[in-house]
Short mmCIF file of C-alpha atoms in Angstrom, two decimals:
data_model
loop_
_atom_site.label_atom_id
_atom_site.label_comp_id
_atom_site.label_asym_id
_atom_site.label_seq_id
_atom_site.Cartn_x
_atom_site.Cartn_y
_atom_site.Cartn_z
CA MET L 227 -4.31 -3.32 25.31
CA ASN L 228 -2.96 0.26 25.40
CA SER L 229 -5.36 2.42 27.14
CA ASP L 230 -5.35 5.03 24.47
CA LEU L 231 -7.54 2.49 22.36
CA VAL L 232 -11.09 2.06 23.59
CA GLN L 233 -13.24 -0.67 21.87
CA ILE L 234 -16.58 1.22 21.18
CA ASP L 235 -18.58 -1.49 19.16
CA ALA L 236 -20.35 -4.41 21.46
CA ARG L 237 -19.36 -7.34 19.22
CA PRO L 238 -17.27 -10.03 21.09
CA ILE L 239 -13.95 -10.81 19.40
CA THR L 240 -13.16 -14.69 18.56
CA PRO L 241 -9.88 -16.09 18.44
CA SER L 242 -7.89 -15.36 15.36
CA ALA L 243 -6.87 -18.76 14.35
CA GLY L 244 -7.99 -19.29 10.58
CA SER L 245 -9.27 -15.74 10.19
CA HIS L 246 -8.51 -13.04 7.68
CA SER L 247 -8.41 -9.94 9.43
CA ALA L 248 -7.75 -6.11 8.07
CA PHE L 249 -6.27 -3.36 10.29
CA LEU L 250 -6.76 0.46 9.44
CA VAL L 251 -6.40 3.62 11.32
CA VAL L 252 -8.76 6.12 9.83
CA ARG L 253 -9.97 9.83 10.47
CA ASN L 254 -12.93 11.21 8.31
CA GLU L 255 -13.20 8.40 5.64
CA SER L 256 -16.87 8.46 5.04
CA GLN L 257 -16.41 8.58 1.48
CA ARG L 258 -14.11 5.90 0.72
CA LEU L 259 -14.65 3.46 3.41
CA PRO L 260 -18.01 1.93 2.16
CA TYR L 261 -16.25 0.50 -0.90
CA CYS L 262 -13.16 0.09 0.67
CA VAL L 263 -14.82 -2.53 3.09
CA GLU L 264 -16.92 -3.88 0.71
CA TYR L 265 -13.94 -4.68 -1.81
CA HIS L 266 -11.91 -6.50 0.72
CA ARG L 267 -14.80 -8.34 2.37
CA THR L 268 -15.42 -9.61 -1.14
CA LEU L 269 -11.73 -10.60 -1.56
CA GLY L 270 -12.02 -12.61 1.68
CA ILE L 271 -11.32 -10.41 4.44
CA ASP L 272 -13.84 -11.68 7.31
CA ARG L 273 -13.32 -9.18 10.14
CA PHE L 274 -12.09 -5.59 10.17
CA PHE L 275 -10.12 -4.00 13.28
CA ILE L 276 -10.52 -0.42 12.66
CA VAL L 277 -9.03 2.68 14.72
CA ASP L 278 -10.93 5.98 14.41
CA ASN L 279 -8.79 8.72 15.29
CA GLY L 280 -11.18 11.49 15.83
CA SER L 281 -13.45 11.48 13.01
CA ASP L 282 -16.28 13.76 12.69
CA ASP L 283 -17.75 12.90 9.42
CA GLY L 284 -20.01 9.91 10.27
CA THR L 285 -17.11 7.59 9.66
CA ARG L 286 -17.70 6.03 13.12
CA ASP L 287 -21.59 5.56 12.41
CA PHE L 288 -20.79 3.68 9.44
CA LEU L 289 -18.40 1.55 10.87
CA LEU L 290 -20.70 0.78 13.95
CA ALA L 291 -23.28 -0.30 11.58
CA GLN L 292 -21.05 -3.07 10.14
CA PRO L 293 -21.60 -6.54 11.23
CA ASP L 294 -17.82 -7.42 10.65
CA CYS L 295 -16.01 -4.20 11.91
CA HIS L 296 -14.46 -3.91 15.45
CA VAL L 297 -13.92 -0.35 15.91
CA PHE L 298 -11.51 1.27 18.44
CA HIS L 299 -11.49 4.88 19.18
CA THR L 300 -8.46 7.06 20.08
CA SER L 301 -8.14 10.86 20.55
CA GLY L 302 -4.22 10.23 20.77
CA SER L 303 -1.45 11.79 18.54
CA PHE L 304 -1.28 10.11 15.26
CA ALA L 305 2.47 11.25 15.16
CA ALA L 306 3.29 10.12 18.42
CA ALA L 307 1.85 6.59 17.99
CA ASN L 308 4.74 6.17 15.23
CA TYR L 309 2.04 7.32 12.76
CA GLY L 310 -0.44 4.56 13.75
CA MET L 311 1.66 1.78 13.59
CA ASP L 312 1.74 1.45 17.46
CA TRP L 313 -2.18 1.27 17.48
CA ILE L 314 -2.05 -1.42 14.49
CA ASN L 315 0.65 -3.27 16.28
CA GLN L 316 -1.06 -3.63 19.40
CA LEU L 317 -4.06 -4.69 17.67
CA VAL L 318 -2.47 -7.42 15.74
CA GLU L 319 -0.79 -8.78 18.80
CA SER L 320 -3.95 -9.08 20.68
CA TYR L 321 -6.35 -10.22 17.88
CA GLY L 322 -4.08 -11.29 14.95
CA ILE L 323 -1.17 -13.91 16.16
CA GLY L 324 -1.58 -17.01 13.98
CA ALA L 325 -3.74 -15.26 11.37
CA TRP L 326 -3.08 -13.70 8.09
CA CYS L 327 -3.27 -9.80 8.51
CA LEU L 328 -3.69 -7.16 6.13
CA PHE L 329 -2.90 -3.61 6.87
CA ILE L 330 -4.20 -0.88 4.47
CA ASP L 331 -5.51 2.72 4.47
CA ALA L 332 -8.88 3.51 3.20
CA ASP L 333 -7.70 4.69 -0.15
CA GLU L 334 -5.91 1.44 -0.93
CA LEU L 335 -7.32 -1.74 -2.52
CA PHE L 336 -4.99 -4.80 -2.09
CA THR L 337 -4.27 -6.87 -5.03
CA TYR L 338 -2.03 -9.77 -6.01
CA PRO L 339 -1.69 -11.90 -9.15
CA HIS L 340 -5.10 -13.63 -10.21
CA SER L 341 -7.02 -11.84 -7.25
CA GLU L 342 -10.01 -11.71 -9.60
CA LYS L 343 -10.00 -15.45 -9.49
CA VAL L 344 -7.93 -16.32 -6.33
CA THR L 345 -9.79 -15.26 -3.03
CA LEU L 346 -7.58 -14.04 -0.38
CA PRO L 347 -8.11 -17.09 1.95
CA ALA L 348 -6.91 -19.54 -0.90
CA PHE L 349 -3.94 -17.15 -1.71
CA CYS L 350 -3.01 -17.33 2.03
CA ARG L 351 -3.06 -21.12 1.73
CA PHE L 352 -0.83 -21.07 -1.00
CA LEU L 353 1.41 -18.66 0.71
CA ASP L 354 1.34 -21.15 4.16
CA ARG L 355 2.12 -24.32 2.08
CA ARG L 356 5.43 -22.33 0.96
CA GLN L 357 6.20 -21.12 4.20
CA SER L 358 6.09 -17.40 3.57
CA GLU L 359 5.14 -14.95 6.16
CA GLY L 360 4.56 -11.95 4.06
CA VAL L 361 3.99 -9.94 0.65
CA PHE L 362 5.80 -7.19 -0.57
CA SER L 363 3.67 -4.50 -2.68
CA LEU L 364 3.81 -1.75 -5.15
CA LEU L 365 2.00 1.49 -3.89
CA LEU L 366 0.52 2.17 -7.32
CA ASP L 367 -0.90 5.55 -7.49
CA MET L 368 -4.24 6.00 -9.66
CA TYR L 369 -5.67 8.97 -11.16
CA GLY L 370 -8.08 10.14 -13.59
CA ALA L 371 -8.13 11.34 -17.10
CA GLY L 372 -8.61 14.84 -16.57
CA SER L 373 -7.54 17.16 -13.50
CA ILE L 374 -7.44 15.83 -9.79
CA ALA L 375 -10.08 18.43 -9.12
CA ASP L 376 -12.24 16.78 -11.95
CA ALA L 377 -12.07 13.07 -10.26
CA VAL L 378 -15.47 13.52 -8.64
CA TYR L 379 -15.96 10.14 -6.73
CA ALA L 380 -19.59 8.99 -5.68
CA ARG L 381 -19.81 7.47 -2.26
CA GLY L 382 -19.89 3.64 -2.54
CA MET L 383 -18.94 3.21 -6.20
CA PRO L 384 -15.83 1.22 -7.26
CA PHE L 385 -12.86 3.69 -7.20
CA LEU L 386 -11.59 2.43 -10.53
CA ALA L 387 -14.78 3.92 -12.03
CA THR L 388 -13.30 7.61 -11.18
CA ALA L 389 -9.54 6.91 -11.40
CA SER L 390 -8.49 4.11 -13.55
CA HIS L 391 -5.17 5.24 -14.83
CA PHE L 392 -1.65 4.70 -13.59
CA ASP L 393 2.14 5.07 -14.62
CA ARG L 394 4.16 2.23 -15.84
CA ASP L 395 7.50 3.50 -15.34
CA TYR L 396 9.09 2.21 -11.82
CA ASP L 397 12.50 1.42 -11.06
CA PHE L 398 12.67 -1.25 -8.36
CA ARG L 399 16.05 -0.83 -6.35
CA ARG L 400 17.82 -1.74 -3.28
CA LYS L 401 18.25 0.92 -0.74
CA PHE L 402 21.46 1.37 1.11
CA SER L 403 21.45 -0.93 4.12
CA LEU L 404 23.45 -1.51 7.20
CA SER L 405 22.24 -5.07 7.57
CA PRO L 406 23.21 -7.01 4.59
CA ASN L 407 21.23 -10.52 5.96
CA ARG L 408 18.06 -8.75 5.77
CA GLU L 409 15.51 -10.17 3.35
CA ALA L 410 16.50 -7.83 0.09
CA LEU L 411 12.80 -6.94 -0.69
CA LEU L 412 12.65 -5.34 2.79
CA ASP L 413 15.01 -2.59 1.64
CA THR L 414 13.89 -2.38 -1.66
CA GLU L 415 12.25 1.09 -2.76
CA ALA L 416 10.10 1.87 -5.98
CA VAL L 417 11.24 5.09 -7.84
CA GLY L 418 8.64 6.62 -10.37
CA GLY L 419 4.96 7.31 -10.82
CA PRO L 420 2.96 10.29 -10.93
CA ARG L 421 3.90 11.98 -7.75
CA LEU L 422 7.48 11.90 -8.68
CA ARG L 423 6.57 13.53 -12.12
CA GLU L 424 4.67 16.11 -10.82
CA PHE L 425 5.61 16.93 -7.04
CA TYR L 426 9.10 15.68 -6.83
CA PRO L 427 10.74 16.24 -10.36
CA GLU L 428 14.31 17.00 -9.14
CA PHE L 429 14.33 13.31 -8.13
CA ARG L 430 12.99 11.67 -11.24
CA ASP L 431 16.41 11.06 -12.72
CA ALA L 432 18.46 11.45 -9.67
CA PRO L 433 21.09 8.82 -8.98
CA SER L 434 20.29 6.38 -5.91
CA TRP L 435 22.93 7.94 -3.66
CA LYS L 436 20.88 11.15 -4.01
CA GLN L 437 18.08 9.67 -2.10
CA THR L 438 20.40 7.94 0.12
CA VAL L 439 22.27 11.04 1.12
CA TRP L 440 18.94 12.99 1.55
CA ARG L 441 17.35 10.52 3.86
CA ALA L 442 20.66 10.39 6.26
CA ILE L 443 20.42 14.32 6.40
CA ARG L 444 16.62 13.70 7.43
CA ARG L 445 17.52 11.20 10.02
CA LEU L 446 20.18 13.39 11.44
CA ARG L 447 17.65 16.21 11.78
CA ARG L 448 15.03 14.09 13.34
CA HIS L 449 17.46 12.37 15.63
CA PRO L 450 17.73 13.66 19.28
CA ILE L 451 21.20 14.55 18.92
CA GLY L 452 20.23 16.82 16.01
CA ALA L 453 17.62 18.31 17.92
CA ALA L 454 20.22 19.00 20.53
CA VAL L 455 22.68 20.50 18.28
CA GLY L 456 20.05 22.79 16.55
CA ILE L 457 19.59 20.75 13.36
CA GLY L 458 15.93 19.62 13.92
CA LYS L 459 14.67 23.08 13.16
CA LEU L 460 16.29 23.28 9.63
CA GLN L 461 14.50 22.06 6.51
CA TRP L 462 17.26 19.38 5.69
CA GLY L 463 15.88 16.62 4.08
CA LYS L 464 12.14 17.62 3.92
CA GLY L 465 11.84 17.43 0.17
CA ILE L 466 12.40 13.65 -0.32
CA ALA L 467 9.77 11.53 -2.16
CA PRO L 468 7.71 9.12 -0.18
CA ASP L 469 8.14 5.37 -0.32
CA LEU L 470 6.18 3.85 -2.71
CA THR L 471 6.32 0.09 -1.44
CA LYS L 472 4.58 -1.62 1.61
CA ILE L 473 4.51 -4.89 3.22
CA PRO L 474 0.83 -5.05 3.58
CA LEU L 475 0.17 -8.81 4.30
CA ILE L 476 1.89 -10.75 7.06
CA LYS L 477 1.23 -13.99 8.93
CA ALA L 478 1.23 -12.70 12.66
CA ARG L 479 3.21 -14.06 14.85
CA PRO L 480 5.11 -12.70 18.18
CA GLY L 481 8.20 -10.71 17.47
CA LEU L 482 6.95 -9.81 14.11
CA SER L 483 5.76 -6.30 13.61
CA TRP L 484 5.37 -3.19 11.49
CA THR L 485 8.12 -0.70 12.11
CA SER L 486 6.60 1.91 9.93
CA ASN L 487 3.64 2.26 7.39
CA HIS L 488 6.19 0.97 4.75
CA ARG L 489 8.27 -1.73 6.48
CA CYS L 490 8.34 -4.50 9.20
CA THR L 491 10.73 -6.68 11.28
CA GLN L 492 12.60 -9.53 9.33
CA LEU L 493 10.38 -12.31 7.78
CA ARG L 494 10.31 -14.65 4.86
CA LEU L 495 8.71 -12.62 2.04
CA SER L 496 7.17 -14.53 -0.82
CA GLU L 497 8.67 -14.61 -3.95
CA ILE L 498 4.97 -13.32 -5.24
CA THR L 499 4.53 -9.52 -5.07
CA GLY L 500 1.30 -7.49 -4.93
CA ALA L 501 0.11 -3.80 -5.50
CA LEU L 502 -1.91 -1.53 -3.54
CA LEU L 503 -4.04 0.32 -5.93
CA HIS L 504 -3.92 3.97 -4.51
CA PHE L 505 -6.62 6.33 -4.79
CA LYS L 506 -5.37 9.47 -2.93
CA PHE L 507 -5.66 11.69 -6.11
CA LEU L 508 -9.45 12.39 -6.02
CA SER L 509 -11.19 15.63 -6.25
CA ASP L 510 -10.89 16.09 -2.17
CA PHE L 511 -7.22 15.84 -2.43
CA HIS L 512 -6.71 19.51 -2.04
CA HIS L 513 -8.95 19.86 0.70
CA ARG L 514 -6.97 16.94 2.48
CA ALA L 515 -3.54 18.28 1.48
CA THR L 516 -4.62 21.77 3.23
CA THR L 517 -5.91 19.85 6.40
CA GLU L 518 -3.10 17.61 6.81
CA ALA L 519 -0.37 20.14 5.99
CA ALA L 520 -1.90 22.48 9.14
CA ARG L 521 -2.32 19.33 11.33
CA GLY L 522 1.28 18.38 10.99
CA GLN L 523 0.60 14.69 12.26
CA HIS L 524 1.98 12.82 9.27
CA TRP L 525 5.49 11.95 8.83
CA ASP L 526 8.31 14.43 9.07
CA SER L 527 5.43 17.10 10.43
CA GLY L 528 3.46 16.80 7.10
CA ALA L 529 5.96 17.89 4.86
CA GLU L 530 4.66 15.39 1.85
CA TYR L 531 1.34 17.36 2.37
CA VAL L 532 3.19 20.74 2.43
CA ARG L 533 4.78 19.92 -0.94
CA TYR L 534 1.45 18.78 -2.44
CA LEU L 535 -0.14 21.91 -1.22
CA SER L 536 2.27 24.26 -2.55
CA LEU L 537 1.88 22.87 -6.21
CA LEU L 538 -1.92 22.72 -5.97
CA GLU L 539 -1.95 26.40 -4.77
CA ARG L 540 -0.02 27.36 -7.89
CA ASP L 541 -2.00 25.14 -9.95
CA PRO L 542 -5.43 24.29 -8.70
CA ASN L 543 -5.90 22.28 -11.93
CA VAL L 544 -3.00 20.19 -12.13
CA SER L 545 -3.42 16.83 -13.71
CA LEU L 546 -1.47 13.68 -13.50
CA PHE L 547 -2.71 12.11 -16.83
CA PHE L 548 0.00 12.15 -19.55
CA SER L 549 0.66 10.61 -22.94
CA GLY L 550 2.43 7.62 -21.26
CA SER L 551 -0.36 7.03 -18.96
CA GLU L 552 -1.76 3.34 -18.62
CA THR L 553 -5.61 2.14 -18.37
CA TYR L 554 -6.25 -0.53 -15.50
CA ARG L 555 -7.43 -3.71 -16.93
CA SER L 556 -6.06 -6.70 -14.72
CA THR L 557 -3.63 -8.07 -12.26
CA GLU L 558 -2.12 -9.79 -15.66
CA GLN L 559 -1.71 -6.45 -17.04
CA LEU L 560 0.62 -5.26 -13.67
CA VAL L 561 2.40 -8.72 -14.04
CA GLY L 562 3.31 -8.04 -17.67
CA LEU L 563 4.38 -4.60 -17.20
CA GLY L 564 6.82 -6.08 -14.29
CA LEU L 565 4.94 -4.27 -11.61
CA MET L 566 3.99 -7.47 -9.89
CA ARG L 567 5.63 -10.96 -9.88
CA THR L 568 3.60 -14.06 -10.20
CA SER L 569 4.95 -17.82 -10.23
CA THR L 570 4.08 -20.96 -12.30
CA GLU L 571 2.35 -22.51 -9.13
CA LEU L 572 0.17 -19.66 -8.64
CA ASP L 573 -0.88 -19.21 -12.12
CA ALA L 574 -1.63 -22.89 -12.13
CA LEU L 575 -3.82 -22.38 -9.05
CA ALA L 576 -5.93 -19.93 -10.82
CA GLY L 577 -6.16 -22.03 -13.77
CA CYS L 578 -4.83 -19.47 -16.03
CA ARG L 579 -4.02 -20.34 -19.72
CA VAL L 580 -0.74 -17.97 -20.35
CA ASN L 581 -0.96 -16.28 -23.63
CA LEU L 582 2.78 -16.19 -24.96
CA ARG L 583 2.24 -14.01 -27.74
CA ARG L 584 0.26 -11.49 -25.67
CA GLU L 585 3.03 -11.68 -23.27
CA ARG L 586 5.89 -10.96 -25.83
CA ARG L 587 3.61 -8.07 -26.94
CA LEU L 588 3.69 -6.57 -23.49
CA ARG L 589 7.30 -6.83 -23.42
CA ASP L 590 7.85 -5.01 -26.89
CA HIS L 591 5.84 -2.31 -25.25
CA ALA L 592 7.54 -2.22 -22.03
CA SER L 593 9.84 0.60 -21.01
CA PRO L 594 13.61 0.11 -20.14
CA ILE L 595 13.02 0.61 -16.69
CA ALA L 596 10.72 -2.58 -16.31
CA GLN L 597 12.65 -4.54 -18.54
CA ARG L 598 14.46 -6.52 -15.92
CA HIS L 599 11.25 -7.39 -13.83
CA LEU L 600 9.66 -8.61 -17.11
CA ASP L 601 12.68 -10.99 -17.84
CA SER L 602 11.88 -12.57 -14.46
CA ALA L 603 7.92 -12.86 -15.38
CA ALA L 604 8.59 -14.22 -18.45
CA ALA L 605 10.75 -16.99 -17.37
CA ASP L 606 7.73 -17.83 -15.33
CA VAL L 607 5.18 -18.13 -17.82
CA SER L 608 7.26 -19.42 -20.20
CA ALA L 609 7.80 -22.74 -17.95
CA CYS L 610 4.01 -22.76 -17.06
CA THR L 611 2.12 -26.18 -17.05
CA ILE L 612 -1.29 -25.71 -16.39
CA THR L 613 -3.15 -27.97 -13.86
CA MET L 614 -6.80 -27.07 -13.15
CA PRO L 615 -7.60 -27.36 -9.55
CA LYS L 616 -10.44 -29.53 -8.37
CA SER L 617 -12.15 -26.38 -6.75
CA ARG L 618 -10.96 -23.44 -5.09
CA GLY L 619 -11.66 -24.84 -1.47
CA SER L 620 -9.08 -27.50 -2.17
CA ALA L 621 -6.31 -25.01 -2.45
#
């Protein structure tokens, strides 16, 4: 274990085989953590490994009071630890090998097709039977019906009670890659959502090559060669929109690790895709953007938060809600919109009886952006034959 991480709870850590563990890095998350932990505990997570990076708002006290949380402290640099991923990978290597491991932030809720009915352990057994090692997921930004400032969240309440809306228009496309043999979803990005609408409008209808060129410029600026020739001090590539996809769930093994918050090394991804419901845009967003822009500990010295803060200072009452906003109802809804992908086998495990008329209705109202994903989903549901499992435990 890296000496930067010091376990501060007194609970013994049992072997990982058969466990379903969540891994987080947190700083001042006392508001969101109670519900985040409870949600994932109910989903089927049986232990949490949480790195506290210098909280001073009661986060540590809350975590130490939880019977299933192993708490590690570090005062080290979040940026220098590859934005926390070095810490996460160290914990997974020490305590997660052979187990299913979920990497999330405190403002994220992991979901997958039929997660309302199929527990995480049952879902992981389903993945094991198909020799899958991970699940690709959309980072789905959630927001309230009014301004961001009006989305006042009460500690411990379901996040959806405060922010239940989302955008339906996302385009999933393959990024340029120098590794043609990589798993396709490892190089897939999602373009769209409220952040693109409000904070990065110049990229909303931009061709994919523009993002590719901007990323290349950013890499050059951040590379040691770029720093050596003075490019590192320039602003080139700082305005690029954030990545909205992640690989949050993996079956840990030696050699498999997260290379960033959004990607990992080569693995066998499931054909099933999930979503991380993302609750960044609550009433504390302005304060958090101000804090993180000043700290400069996030990606590219906090450039994303600098961008948020610039708009918030011009318009403190900015709202993400618009006429095209959807209200979250279920994972079935996300499948119908092409934002999540299921399979006939998973549908059968959930005991679902597919309503084809409703699926066609969803198709009729789908945006052109989601159309090709609906084609895949419709092919799955039209061939579905339902067999009720004897019990969830038999999955």
